[in-house]
Amino acid sequence: VIMYKVTVVGSGNWGSVAAKLIASNTLRLNSFHDEVRMWVFEEKLPSGEKLTDVINKTNENVKYLPGIKLGKNVVADPDLENAVKDANMLVFVTPHQFMEGICKRLAGKIRPDAEGISLIKGMEVKKEGPCMISTLISKRLGINCSVLMGANIANEIAMEKFSEATVGYSKNKEAAERWVQLFRTPYFIVTDVQDVEGVELCGTLKNVVAIAAGFVDGLEMGNNTKAAIMRIGLNEMMVFSKMLFPSVKESTYFESCGVADLITTCLGGRNRKVGEAYARYGGKRSFDELEAELLNGQKLQGVLTALEVHEVLSDRGCVHMFPLFSAVHAISAGRLPPSAIVEISNEKPRYT
Ligand code: NAD
Ligand code: 13P
């Protein structure tokens, strides 16, 4: 019988909650080793102590998830290679901009029989075109990689409030079922669907819409405007996904990773929060500055994703078909004022 050993690559806000969820299940289920390794991007705390040492001493990620016990079987490890070397289940959960570098460091250092899953919302854009993070992982590390996305504001799941998530897989149904087992708890319901691209694009693109929702909040435009932005955004998400991957299923948008994640992120996420502040300051303070001030080391994905989406659209000559995505990019790049979010053109993309 194979015993599964899990390592979580990443230890931010969601990374820490993922480790907590997983650790509760590895203790309970016989096919998994109890210990869950969690790779920590090491940093010094204001006290002078190392974050890893404090996590291992207090069982809490005092910087990214204060006040929550992770479970005694979570072991923080600042050494990336050491953290992954024995694992045959690798959970990737870092801000997407760091994954290229992490994959380079991990190539050839992991078990060849490992399976991966990405909880990362984002994509890379290369000369050859867009590359989803699960594809980057899969290609660079030579492993199969599923994804888990959903309406999952980490702090709420940390408090064990009921929510749902979606595992997307391409071929390996058995691996997907193992991931479901590893993540699901009575308060965290996980469903698997055979549409890895659709699930991952939902999680990635909703961050752009959430920045727009933040602008609407900062401009104090009310609920109807925000709902309109969410509807237009959902439409653009669907058109963009179909354009990249015609195989994407419409039903995926009705899973947790689709409409539900769009709603929760536009109501309570970090992208929304920083977008709101940006609009309140009339675009006079940069996103980088506001992110540092408001998020204490946590990272936004939406601004960079808006740029990446824009690169893909420019390359394909279809910027005009995506007025909302394009406005978010132009506003966040300082080329248009935040109020331009409601001056988007009437040319509607059509989901077919
Ligand atoms: P985070 O934004 O809370 O934390 C940032 C992390 O990046 C920290 O662990 C920090 O140590 C690390 N870091 C900083 N510089 C680094 C570097 N140069 N190299 C590597 N790591 C570095 O992280 P998070 O919330 O766990 O987000 C990770 C992914 O999960 C993102 O794609 C996000 O969209 C997604 N996600 C987040 C939530 C949420 O509610 N937080 C929910 C669902 C999905
Ligand atoms: P934010 O990164 O905007 O907080 O979104 C979190 C998320 O992805 C919820 O599912």
PDB file of C-alpha atoms and ligand atoms in Angstrom, residues 13-14 121 149-154 203 206-207 210 261 264-265 268-273 298-301, ligand 2:
ATOM      1  CA  ASN A  13      -2.650  33.438   4.511  1.00  0.00           C
ATOM      2  CA  TRP A  14      -4.246  30.684   2.377  1.00  0.00           C
ATOM      3  CA  LYS A 121      -4.815  31.994  -8.670  1.00  0.00           C
ATOM      4  CA  MET A 149     -10.126  26.837  -6.409  1.00  0.00           C
ATOM      5  CA  GLY A 150     -13.282  28.151  -4.793  1.00  0.00           C
ATOM      6  CA  ALA A 151     -15.056  30.792  -2.748  1.00  0.00           C
ATOM      7  CA  ASN A 152     -12.407  30.534  -0.079  1.00  0.00           C
ATOM      8  CA  ILE A 153     -11.487  33.643   1.841  1.00  0.00           C
ATOM      9  CA  ALA A 154      -8.799  32.079   3.990  1.00  0.00           C
ATOM     10  CA  GLY A 203      -9.893  31.558  -9.956  1.00  0.00           C
ATOM     11  CA  LYS A 206     -12.117  36.813 -10.867  1.00  0.00           C
ATOM     12  CA  ASN A 207      -9.243  38.709  -9.221  1.00  0.00           C
ATOM     13  CA  ALA A 210     -12.563  42.096  -7.792  1.00  0.00           C
ATOM     14  CA  ASP A 261     -15.689  32.796  -5.792  1.00  0.00           C
ATOM     15  CA  THR A 264     -17.055  36.374  -2.201  1.00  0.00           C
ATOM     16  CA  THR A 265     -13.953  38.040  -3.629  1.00  0.00           C
ATOM     17  CA  GLY A 268     -14.686  40.569   1.022  1.00  0.00           C
ATOM     18  CA  GLY A 269     -11.329  39.946  -0.649  1.00  0.00           C
ATOM     19  CA  ARG A 270      -7.973  41.692  -0.559  1.00  0.00           C
ATOM     20  CA  ASN A 271      -8.091  42.704  -4.226  1.00  0.00           C
ATOM     21  CA  ARG A 272     -11.382  44.463  -3.538  1.00  0.00           C
ATOM     22  CA  LYS A 273      -9.974  46.128  -0.431  1.00  0.00           C
ATOM     23  CA  GLN A 298       0.180  39.545   1.849  1.00  0.00           C
ATOM     24  CA  LYS A 299       0.091  39.895  -1.921  1.00  0.00           C
ATOM     25  CA  LEU A 300      -2.493  40.959  -4.488  1.00  0.00           C
ATOM     26  CA  GLN A 301      -2.900  38.951  -7.662  1.00  0.00           C
TER      27      GLN A 301
HETATM   28  P1  13P B   2      -8.267  37.938  -2.503  1.00  0.00           P
HETATM   29  O1  13P B   2      -6.868  37.554  -2.894  1.00  0.00           O
HETATM   30  O2  13P B   2      -8.816  39.095  -3.266  1.00  0.00           O
HETATM   31  O3  13P B   2      -8.368  38.142  -1.005  1.00  0.00           O
HETATM   32  O4  13P B   2      -9.213  36.723  -2.847  1.00  0.00           O
HETATM   33  C1  13P B   2      -9.169  35.585  -2.053  1.00  0.00           C
HETATM   34  C2  13P B   2      -9.802  34.455  -2.765  1.00  0.00           C
HETATM   35  O5  13P B   2      -9.299  33.995  -3.762  1.00  0.00           O
HETATM   36  C3  13P B   2     -11.075  33.943  -2.212  1.00  0.00           C
HETATM   37  O6  13P B   2     -11.480  32.761  -2.831  1.00  0.00           O
END
